[in-house]
Coordinates of N, CA and C in Angstrom, one line a residue:
M29 N 78.8 -2.5 -7.8 CA 79.3 -1.5 -6.9 C 79.4 -0.2 -7.1
N30 N 78.9 1.0 -7.1 CA 79.4 2.1 -7.4 C 80.3 2.7 -6.2
V31 N 81.2 3.8 -6.5 CA 82.2 3.8 -5.8 C 81.6 5.0 -5.3
T32 N 80.7 5.4 -5.1 CA 79.9 6.2 -4.2 C 79.3 5.9 -2.6
D33 N 79.0 4.2 -3.4 CA 78.6 4.0 -1.6 C 79.4 3.7 -0.6
A34 N 80.7 3.8 -0.8 CA 81.6 3.4 0.0 C 81.8 4.5 1.0
Y35 N 81.2 5.9 0.3 CA 81.5 7.0 1.5 C 79.8 7.2 1.6
Q36 N 78.6 6.4 1.7 CA 77.5 6.8 2.3 C 77.6 7.1 3.6
P37 N 77.2 7.9 4.4 CA 77.1 8.1 5.5 C 76.1 7.2 6.8
V38 N 77.0 6.9 7.9 CA 76.7 5.8 8.5 C 75.4 6.2 9.5
T39 N 74.4 5.5 9.8 CA 73.5 6.4 10.4 C 73.5 5.4 12.0
P40 N 73.6 6.8 13.5 CA 74.2 6.2 14.3 C 73.1 5.4 14.8
I41 N 73.2 5.0 15.9 CA 72.1 4.2 17.0 C 71.4 5.3 17.9
E42 N 69.8 5.4 18.0 CA 70.0 6.3 18.6 C 69.0 5.6 19.9
F43 N 68.5 4.0 20.2 CA 68.0 3.5 20.8 C 68.1 2.4 20.7
V44 N 68.2 1.4 21.7 CA 68.4 0.1 22.1 C 67.0 -1.0 23.2
L45 N 66.1 -2.0 22.6 CA 64.9 -2.0 23.4 C 65.2 -3.5 24.3
K46 N 64.3 -3.1 25.2 CA 65.0 -4.7 26.2 C 63.8 -5.1 26.7
I47 N 64.0 -6.7 26.8 CA 62.5 -6.8 27.2 C 62.3 -7.5 28.7
R48 N 60.9 -7.1 29.4 CA 61.3 -7.7 31.3 C 60.8 -8.4 31.8
E49 N 60.3 -9.7 31.9 CA 59.2 -10.4 32.0 C 58.6 -9.4 33.9
I50 N 57.5 -8.6 33.9 CA 57.2 -8.6 35.1 C 56.2 -9.1 36.4
A51 N 55.6 -10.0 35.3 CA 54.9 -11.3 36.0 C 54.7 -12.2 35.0
A52 N 53.8 -13.4 35.7 CA 54.1 -14.9 34.6 C 53.6 -14.4 33.5
D53 N 52.5 -13.5 33.0 CA 51.8 -13.4 32.3 C 52.2 -12.1 31.9
S54 N 52.4 -10.9 32.2 CA 53.6 -9.3 31.8 C 54.9 -9.4 31.4
W55 N 54.7 -9.0 30.0 CA 56.2 -8.9 29.9 C 56.1 -7.5 28.7
W56 N 57.3 -6.5 29.2 CA 57.5 -5.4 29.0 C 58.2 -5.0 28.1
V57 N 58.2 -4.0 26.6 CA 59.8 -4.2 26.2 C 59.8 -2.5 26.4
Y58 N 61.1 -2.1 27.0 CA 61.8 -0.7 27.1 C 62.6 -0.1 26.3
R59 N 62.8 0.8 26.0 CA 62.8 1.5 25.1 C 64.5 2.6 25.8
H60 N 65.4 2.4 25.6 CA 66.5 3.2 26.4 C 66.9 4.1 25.5
E61 N 67.1 5.1 25.5 CA 67.7 6.3 24.5 C 69.5 6.5 24.7
I62 N 70.5 6.6 23.6 CA 71.2 6.4 23.5 C 72.0 7.7 23.5
M63 N 72.8 7.6 24.6 CA 73.5 9.8 24.3 C 74.8 9.2 23.2
S64 N 75.2 10.6 23.3 CA 75.8 10.8 22.4 C 77.6 10.6 22.2
G65 N 77.8 9.8 23.7 CA 78.9 9.3 24.2 C 78.9 7.9 24.2
G66 N 77.7 7.5 23.5 CA 77.8 5.8 23.8 C 77.2 4.8 24.7
M67 N 77.1 5.6 25.7 CA 76.0 5.3 27.5 C 74.4 5.0 26.9
L68 N 74.1 4.4 27.4 CA 72.5 4.6 27.8 C 72.3 5.5 28.8
K69 N 70.7 6.3 28.7 CA 70.2 7.2 29.4 C 69.8 6.6 30.7
H70 N 69.9 6.9 31.5 CA 69.4 6.3 32.9 C 67.5 6.3 32.5
M71 N 67.2 6.9 32.1 CA 65.4 6.7 32.2 C 65.6 6.1 31.4
S72 N 64.5 5.1 31.1 CA 63.6 4.4 30.1 C 62.1 4.6 29.8
R73 N 62.0 4.0 29.2 CA 60.1 4.2 29.0 C 59.8 2.6 28.4
V74 N 58.7 2.6 29.3 CA 58.0 1.1 28.5 C 57.2 1.7 26.9
V75 N 57.0 1.2 26.2 CA 57.0 0.9 24.9 C 56.3 0.0 24.3
F76 N 55.8 -1.3 24.7 CA 54.4 -2.1 24.6 C 54.8 -3.1 25.8
F77 N 53.6 -3.5 25.9 CA 53.2 -4.2 27.1 C 52.2 -5.8 26.4
G78 N 53.2 -6.9 27.0 CA 52.5 -8.1 26.0 C 52.3 -9.5 27.4
R79 N 51.7 -10.2 27.0 CA 51.3 -11.8 27.8 C 52.0 -12.8 27.8
S80 N 53.4 -12.1 26.8 CA 54.3 -13.5 26.9 C 55.8 -12.8 26.0
R81 N 56.4 -13.3 26.2 CA 57.7 -12.8 25.9 C 57.2 -13.1 24.2
E82 N 57.3 -14.1 23.7 CA 56.8 -13.6 22.2 C 56.2 -13.3 21.6
E83 N 55.0 -12.7 22.4 CA 54.5 -11.2 22.2 C 55.2 -9.9 21.3
A84 N 56.2 -10.2 22.8 CA 56.7 -9.1 22.8 C 58.0 -9.2 21.6
E85 N 58.4 -10.1 21.4 CA 59.2 -10.5 20.3 C 59.0 -10.1 18.9
Q86 N 57.7 -10.5 19.0 CA 56.6 -10.2 17.4 C 56.3 -8.5 17.5
W87 N 56.3 -7.9 18.5 CA 56.5 -6.4 18.4 C 57.6 -6.2 17.9
I88 N 58.9 -5.9 18.0 CA 60.0 -6.0 18.2 C 60.0 -6.4 16.1
D89 N 60.3 -7.7 16.1 CA 60.1 -8.3 14.8 C 59.4 -7.5 14.1
H90 N 58.4 -7.2 14.3 CA 57.8 -6.1 13.4 C 58.2 -4.5 13.2
Q91 N 59.0 -3.9 14.4 CA 59.7 -2.5 14.6 C 60.5 -2.4 13.4
R92 N 61.1 -3.9 13.7 CA 62.2 -3.9 12.9 C 62.5 -4.1 11.0
Q93 N 61.2 -4.3 10.7 CA 60.5 -4.5 9.6 C 60.1 -2.4 9.1
E94 N 60.1 -1.8 10.0 CA 60.2 -0.8 9.8 C 61.5 0.2 9.5
G95 N 62.2 -0.1 10.7 CA 63.5 0.6 10.9 C 64.4 -0.3 11.1
T96 N 65.3 0.0 11.8 CA 66.1 -0.6 12.5 C 66.2 -0.4 13.9
V97 N 66.6 -1.9 14.5 CA 66.0 -1.9 16.1 C 67.3 -2.9 15.9
Y98 N 67.7 -2.9 17.8 CA 68.6 -2.9 18.1 C 68.3 -3.8 20.0
L99 N 68.5 -4.9 20.0 CA 68.1 -5.3 21.4 C 68.6 -5.8 22.3
L100 N 68.6 -5.2 23.7 CA 69.5 -5.8 24.5 C 69.7 -7.3 25.1
S101 N 70.4 -7.6 25.7 CA 70.6 -8.7 26.0 C 70.5 -8.9 27.5
E102 N 70.4 -10.0 28.3 CA 70.4 -10.0 30.0 C 71.5 -9.7 30.7
N103 N 72.7 -9.3 29.6 CA 74.0 -9.3 30.0 C 74.2 -8.4 30.7

């Protein structure tokens, strides 16, 4: 391990994703931007429409492969 590795800057979380069931065959993925204080912005946007939860989760997994993605739970 290189000593300088410990001093690499931390990349802040910029957004989180949340899956919502709109109808039996309509699952939407919402993107919530995170403000500087760590709170979610009130306005979100739909970034994916799927016919099943599995399809929405597969889309998120694909996004994870391209970068860092965080998923909100229902709680």
